[in-house]
């Protein structure tokens, strides 16, 4: 694909818990104002980390979901996996640096929930009895978190030594996507949003539910 390329030096690497600032925060499914993304130069409180017991499972489910959306985008006859090291038959065939990247994406789930006023809890958590679980993000939250995910991905890739290039080459750690979310083609924005949208299903498979913090 053709897309504008920004040098890593032109992209401000955000700290671990910061995201793109928004003019207004999205509204949660319950009608409450979703907390604003942390401003630059602040030190927000980190949410509880992802349970290590489910980390690998969640990462593998995220990878399955990524393959699903990428397969739907593959329009030529060449097998997708021969063009992109991030698309393999199974998790075990994935290069280790891409496994680590997917684990980092899994680790970021609690932060995304925190940014929308939600939290995850085991489905059998008796302290949540009587509370209505959240089943999906609103369209506004999904768009917001799609941008959050893209910014996280750019930061993670730069820190891991990836370089900007005209074409993607996962094996050589090169990508054309070091560009602001607003400048991405819609199909690549949709990939970010599709991955975020799957959080509820994947956590459900891991025995967790999502609840409002209010």
mmCIF file of C-alpha atoms in Angstrom:
data_model
loop_
_atom_site.group_PDB
_atom_site.id
_atom_site.type_symbol
_atom_site.label_atom_id
_atom_site.label_comp_id
_atom_site.label_asym_id
_atom_site.label_seq_id
_atom_site.Cartn_x
_atom_site.Cartn_y
_atom_site.Cartn_z
ATOM 1 C CA UNK A 1 0.000 0.000 0.000
ATOM 2 C CA UNK A 2 1.048 3.620 -0.486
ATOM 3 C CA UNK A 3 1.036 5.774 2.623
ATOM 4 C CA UNK A 4 2.981 8.695 3.981
ATOM 5 C CA UNK A 5 6.004 7.801 6.041
ATOM 6 C CA UNK A 6 7.238 9.684 9.054
ATOM 7 C CA UNK A 7 10.721 9.187 10.400
ATOM 8 C CA UNK A 8 10.818 7.813 13.936
ATOM 9 C CA UNK A 9 12.432 11.108 14.897
ATOM 10 C CA UNK A 10 9.232 12.877 13.848
ATOM 11 C CA UNK A 11 7.077 10.778 16.111
ATOM 12 C CA UNK A 12 6.959 11.594 19.803
ATOM 13 C CA UNK A 13 7.374 8.329 21.662
ATOM 14 C CA UNK A 14 4.786 8.289 24.380
ATOM 15 C CA UNK A 15 5.585 6.910 27.792
ATOM 16 C CA UNK A 16 4.086 3.600 28.778
ATOM 17 C CA UNK A 17 0.726 4.904 29.895
ATOM 18 C CA UNK A 18 0.242 8.053 27.792
ATOM 19 C CA UNK A 19 -1.902 8.352 24.657
ATOM 20 C CA UNK A 20 -2.895 10.857 22.026
ATOM 21 C CA UNK A 21 -4.664 13.830 23.594
ATOM 22 C CA UNK A 22 -8.318 14.274 22.644
ATOM 23 C CA UNK A 23 -10.422 17.418 22.509
ATOM 24 C CA UNK A 24 -13.242 15.565 24.229
ATOM 25 C CA UNK A 25 -13.435 12.155 25.845
ATOM 26 C CA UNK A 26 -15.942 9.581 24.545
ATOM 27 C CA UNK A 27 -19.004 8.777 26.572
ATOM 28 C CA UNK A 28 -19.207 5.363 28.220
ATOM 29 C CA UNK A 29 -21.980 2.909 27.432
ATOM 30 C CA UNK A 30 -23.681 3.867 30.695
ATOM 31 C CA UNK A 31 -23.806 7.545 29.741
ATOM 32 C CA UNK A 32 -20.968 8.690 32.007
ATOM 33 C CA UNK A 33 -18.152 10.799 30.639
ATOM 34 C CA UNK A 34 -15.173 8.595 29.870
ATOM 35 C CA UNK A 35 -11.968 9.809 31.565
ATOM 36 C CA UNK A 36 -9.815 12.049 29.357
ATOM 37 C CA UNK A 37 -6.629 10.526 28.011
ATOM 38 C CA UNK A 38 -3.664 11.479 30.221
ATOM 39 C CA UNK A 39 -2.065 14.792 29.281
ATOM 40 C CA UNK A 40 1.582 14.942 28.306
ATOM 41 C CA UNK A 41 4.078 15.301 31.159
ATOM 42 C CA UNK A 42 1.752 13.717 33.695
ATOM 43 C CA UNK A 43 2.252 10.469 35.580
ATOM 44 C CA UNK A 44 -1.081 8.625 35.560
ATOM 45 C CA UNK A 45 -1.741 5.757 37.909
ATOM 46 C CA UNK A 46 -1.283 2.465 36.097
ATOM 47 C CA UNK A 47 -4.173 -0.011 36.231
ATOM 48 C CA UNK A 48 -3.671 -3.486 37.636
ATOM 49 C CA UNK A 49 -1.597 -5.514 35.150
ATOM 50 C CA UNK A 50 -3.007 -8.350 33.110
ATOM 51 C CA UNK A 51 -3.143 -11.575 35.100
ATOM 52 C CA UNK A 52 0.034 -13.517 34.156
ATOM 53 C CA UNK A 53 -2.020 -16.725 34.246
ATOM 54 C CA UNK A 54 -3.980 -15.646 31.163
ATOM 55 C CA UNK A 55 -1.353 -13.556 29.371
ATOM 56 C CA UNK A 56 -0.191 -16.202 26.915
ATOM 57 C CA UNK A 57 -3.747 -17.319 26.170
ATOM 58 C CA UNK A 58 -4.882 -13.746 25.508
ATOM 59 C CA UNK A 59 -1.870 -13.101 23.262
ATOM 60 C CA UNK A 60 -2.610 -16.204 21.209
ATOM 61 C CA UNK A 61 -6.266 -15.221 20.841
ATOM 62 C CA UNK A 62 -5.224 -11.746 19.716
ATOM 63 C CA UNK A 63 -3.003 -13.351 17.102
ATOM 64 C CA UNK A 64 -5.885 -15.487 15.828
ATOM 65 C CA UNK A 65 -7.997 -12.357 15.537
ATOM 66 C CA UNK A 66 -5.240 -10.511 13.685
ATOM 67 C CA UNK A 67 -4.928 -13.351 11.188
ATOM 68 C CA UNK A 68 -8.692 -13.275 10.678
ATOM 69 C CA UNK A 69 -8.824 -9.594 9.739
ATOM 70 C CA UNK A 70 -5.686 -9.801 7.610
ATOM 71 C CA UNK A 71 -7.014 -12.819 5.720
ATOM 72 C CA UNK A 72 -10.100 -10.816 4.801
ATOM 73 C CA UNK A 73 -7.812 -8.136 3.325
ATOM 74 C CA UNK A 74 -5.686 -10.503 1.230
ATOM 75 C CA UNK A 75 -6.922 -10.063 -2.322
ATOM 76 C CA UNK A 76 -4.260 -11.648 -4.505
ATOM 77 C CA UNK A 77 -3.278 -15.244 -5.142
ATOM 78 C CA UNK A 78 -0.023 -15.321 -3.205
ATOM 79 C CA UNK A 79 -0.504 -16.914 0.225
ATOM 80 C CA UNK A 80 -0.540 -14.218 2.880
ATOM 81 C CA UNK A 81 1.984 -15.980 5.086
ATOM 82 C CA UNK A 82 4.603 -15.881 2.307
ATOM 83 C CA UNK A 83 4.326 -12.084 2.197
ATOM 84 C CA UNK A 84 4.260 -11.277 5.891
ATOM 85 C CA UNK A 85 6.157 -12.936 8.726
ATOM 86 C CA UNK A 86 3.357 -11.903 11.092
ATOM 87 C CA UNK A 87 0.973 -14.295 9.319
ATOM 88 C CA UNK A 88 1.821 -17.917 10.067
ATOM 89 C CA UNK A 89 -0.125 -21.150 10.372
ATOM 90 C CA UNK A 90 -0.010 -21.099 14.150
ATOM 91 C CA UNK A 91 1.384 -19.281 17.170
ATOM 92 C CA UNK A 92 4.409 -21.564 17.477
ATOM 93 C CA UNK A 93 5.529 -20.648 13.949
ATOM 94 C CA UNK A 94 5.498 -16.930 14.712
ATOM 95 C CA UNK A 95 8.937 -15.281 15.079
ATOM 96 C CA UNK A 96 9.766 -14.595 18.724
ATOM 97 C CA UNK A 97 9.908 -10.812 18.300
ATOM 98 C CA UNK A 98 6.344 -10.865 16.955
ATOM 99 C CA UNK A 99 5.176 -13.076 19.821
ATOM 100 C CA UNK A 100 6.652 -10.507 22.211
ATOM 101 C CA UNK A 101 4.817 -7.744 20.365
ATOM 102 C CA UNK A 102 1.503 -9.570 20.677
ATOM 103 C CA UNK A 103 2.104 -10.162 24.391
ATOM 104 C CA UNK A 104 2.674 -6.417 24.761
ATOM 105 C CA UNK A 105 -0.663 -5.832 23.069
ATOM 106 C CA UNK A 106 -2.287 -8.206 25.561
ATOM 107 C CA UNK A 107 -0.595 -6.397 28.453
ATOM 108 C CA UNK A 108 -2.163 -3.134 27.298
ATOM 109 C CA UNK A 109 -5.766 -4.341 27.672
ATOM 110 C CA UNK A 110 -6.158 -3.134 31.296
ATOM 111 C CA UNK A 111 -4.956 0.335 30.277
ATOM 112 C CA UNK A 112 -7.474 0.554 27.446
ATOM 113 C CA UNK A 113 -10.251 -0.438 29.817
ATOM 114 C CA UNK A 114 -9.028 2.131 32.346
ATOM 115 C CA UNK A 115 -9.137 4.867 29.700
ATOM 116 C CA UNK A 116 -12.828 4.166 29.093
ATOM 117 C CA UNK A 117 -13.770 3.905 32.763
ATOM 118 C CA UNK A 118 -13.917 0.103 32.782
ATOM 119 C CA UNK A 119 -12.105 -2.711 34.545
ATOM 120 C CA UNK A 120 -11.792 -6.443 34.053
ATOM 121 C CA UNK A 121 -12.611 -8.996 36.712
ATOM 122 C CA UNK A 122 -12.960 -12.758 36.881
ATOM 123 C CA UNK A 123 -16.426 -13.808 35.798
ATOM 124 C CA UNK A 124 -17.039 -15.523 39.151
ATOM 125 C CA UNK A 125 -15.948 -12.497 41.214
ATOM 126 C CA UNK A 126 -18.642 -12.232 43.895
ATOM 127 C CA UNK A 127 -17.813 -8.569 44.514
ATOM 128 C CA UNK A 128 -19.332 -7.840 41.105
ATOM 129 C CA UNK A 129 -22.649 -9.539 41.870
ATOM 130 C CA UNK A 130 -25.532 -7.336 40.814
ATOM 131 C CA UNK A 131 -23.411 -5.242 38.456
ATOM 132 C CA UNK A 132 -24.248 -5.254 34.773
ATOM 133 C CA UNK A 133 -21.221 -6.324 32.728
ATOM 134 C CA UNK A 134 -20.203 -4.224 29.734
ATOM 135 C CA UNK A 135 -20.509 -6.195 26.506
ATOM 136 C CA UNK A 136 -18.944 -3.857 23.941
ATOM 137 C CA UNK A 137 -17.416 -0.451 23.346
ATOM 138 C CA UNK A 138 -19.483 2.378 21.913
ATOM 139 C CA UNK A 139 -18.536 3.522 18.382
ATOM 140 C CA UNK A 140 -16.908 6.627 19.888
ATOM 141 C CA UNK A 141 -14.873 4.551 22.326
ATOM 142 C CA UNK A 142 -13.863 2.170 19.545
ATOM 143 C CA UNK A 143 -12.558 4.989 17.370
ATOM 144 C CA UNK A 144 -10.708 6.497 20.328
ATOM 145 C CA UNK A 145 -9.141 3.198 21.370
ATOM 146 C CA UNK A 146 -8.234 2.377 17.775
ATOM 147 C CA UNK A 147 -6.039 5.471 17.840
ATOM 148 C CA UNK A 148 -4.721 4.550 21.291
ATOM 149 C CA UNK A 149 -3.755 1.115 19.955
ATOM 150 C CA UNK A 150 -2.025 2.556 16.903
ATOM 151 C CA UNK A 151 -0.013 4.967 19.063
ATOM 152 C CA UNK A 152 0.932 2.125 21.415
ATOM 153 C CA UNK A 153 1.978 -0.016 18.450
ATOM 154 C CA UNK A 154 4.156 2.758 16.963
ATOM 155 C CA UNK A 155 5.856 3.366 20.307
ATOM 156 C CA UNK A 156 6.446 -0.351 20.881
ATOM 157 C CA UNK A 157 7.838 -0.869 17.377
ATOM 158 C CA UNK A 158 10.235 2.081 17.625
ATOM 159 C CA UNK A 159 11.498 0.937 21.022
ATOM 160 C CA UNK A 160 12.017 -2.549 19.545
ATOM 161 C CA UNK A 161 14.225 -1.215 16.764
ATOM 162 C CA UNK A 162 11.812 -1.213 13.832
ATOM 163 C CA UNK A 163 12.518 1.212 10.988
ATOM 164 C CA UNK A 164 10.311 3.224 8.640
ATOM 165 C CA UNK A 165 10.211 1.884 5.084
ATOM 166 C CA UNK A 166 8.135 2.136 1.929
ATOM 167 C CA UNK A 167 6.895 -1.451 2.237
ATOM 168 C CA UNK A 168 6.169 -3.677 5.217
ATOM 169 C CA UNK A 169 8.667 -6.442 5.955
ATOM 170 C CA UNK A 170 8.034 -8.040 9.340
ATOM 171 C CA UNK A 171 11.078 -10.301 9.046
ATOM 172 C CA UNK A 172 13.375 -7.284 8.621
ATOM 173 C CA UNK A 173 11.385 -5.227 11.142
ATOM 174 C CA UNK A 174 10.430 -2.534 8.640
ATOM 175 C CA UNK A 175 7.042 -0.847 8.315
ATOM 176 C CA UNK A 176 5.346 1.955 6.352
ATOM 177 C CA UNK A 177 2.949 2.669 9.225
ATOM 178 C CA UNK A 178 4.968 5.092 11.364
ATOM 179 C CA UNK A 179 2.364 7.726 10.634
ATOM 180 C CA UNK A 180 -0.383 9.391 12.690
ATOM 181 C CA UNK A 181 -3.608 7.422 13.006
ATOM 182 C CA UNK A 182 -5.552 10.153 11.183
ATOM 183 C CA UNK A 183 -3.372 9.624 8.100
ATOM 184 C CA UNK A 184 -3.832 5.849 7.893
ATOM 185 C CA UNK A 185 -5.956 4.353 5.140
ATOM 186 C CA UNK A 186 -9.355 3.385 6.518
ATOM 187 C CA UNK A 187 -8.646 -0.332 6.123
ATOM 188 C CA UNK A 188 -5.685 -0.052 8.507
ATOM 189 C CA UNK A 189 -7.696 1.971 10.998
ATOM 190 C CA UNK A 190 -10.234 -0.838 10.819
ATOM 191 C CA UNK A 191 -7.533 -3.368 11.759
ATOM 192 C CA UNK A 192 -6.769 -1.424 14.944
ATOM 193 C CA UNK A 193 -10.466 -1.121 15.798
ATOM 194 C CA UNK A 194 -11.121 -4.794 15.040
ATOM 195 C CA UNK A 195 -8.398 -5.808 17.475
ATOM 196 C CA UNK A 196 -9.773 -3.519 20.190
ATOM 197 C CA UNK A 197 -13.323 -4.713 19.560
ATOM 198 C CA UNK A 198 -12.249 -8.286 20.310
ATOM 199 C CA UNK A 199 -11.204 -7.506 23.891
ATOM 200 C CA UNK A 200 -14.575 -8.510 25.348
ATOM 201 C CA UNK A 201 -14.755 -11.842 23.516
ATOM 202 C CA UNK A 202 -11.161 -12.766 24.327
ATOM 203 C CA UNK A 203 -11.485 -11.891 28.004
ATOM 204 C CA UNK A 204 -14.697 -13.918 28.108
ATOM 205 C CA UNK A 205 -12.849 -16.946 26.760
ATOM 206 C CA UNK A 206 -10.257 -16.421 29.505
ATOM 207 C CA UNK A 207 -12.939 -16.392 32.220
ATOM 208 C CA UNK A 208 -13.107 -12.625 32.701
ATOM 209 C CA UNK A 209 -15.800 -9.959 32.274
ATOM 210 C CA UNK A 210 -15.668 -6.192 31.883
ATOM 211 C CA UNK A 211 -17.458 -3.878 34.317
ATOM 212 C CA UNK A 212 -17.839 -0.132 34.724
ATOM 213 C CA UNK A 213 -15.716 1.330 37.517
ATOM 214 C CA UNK A 214 -18.533 3.709 38.486
#
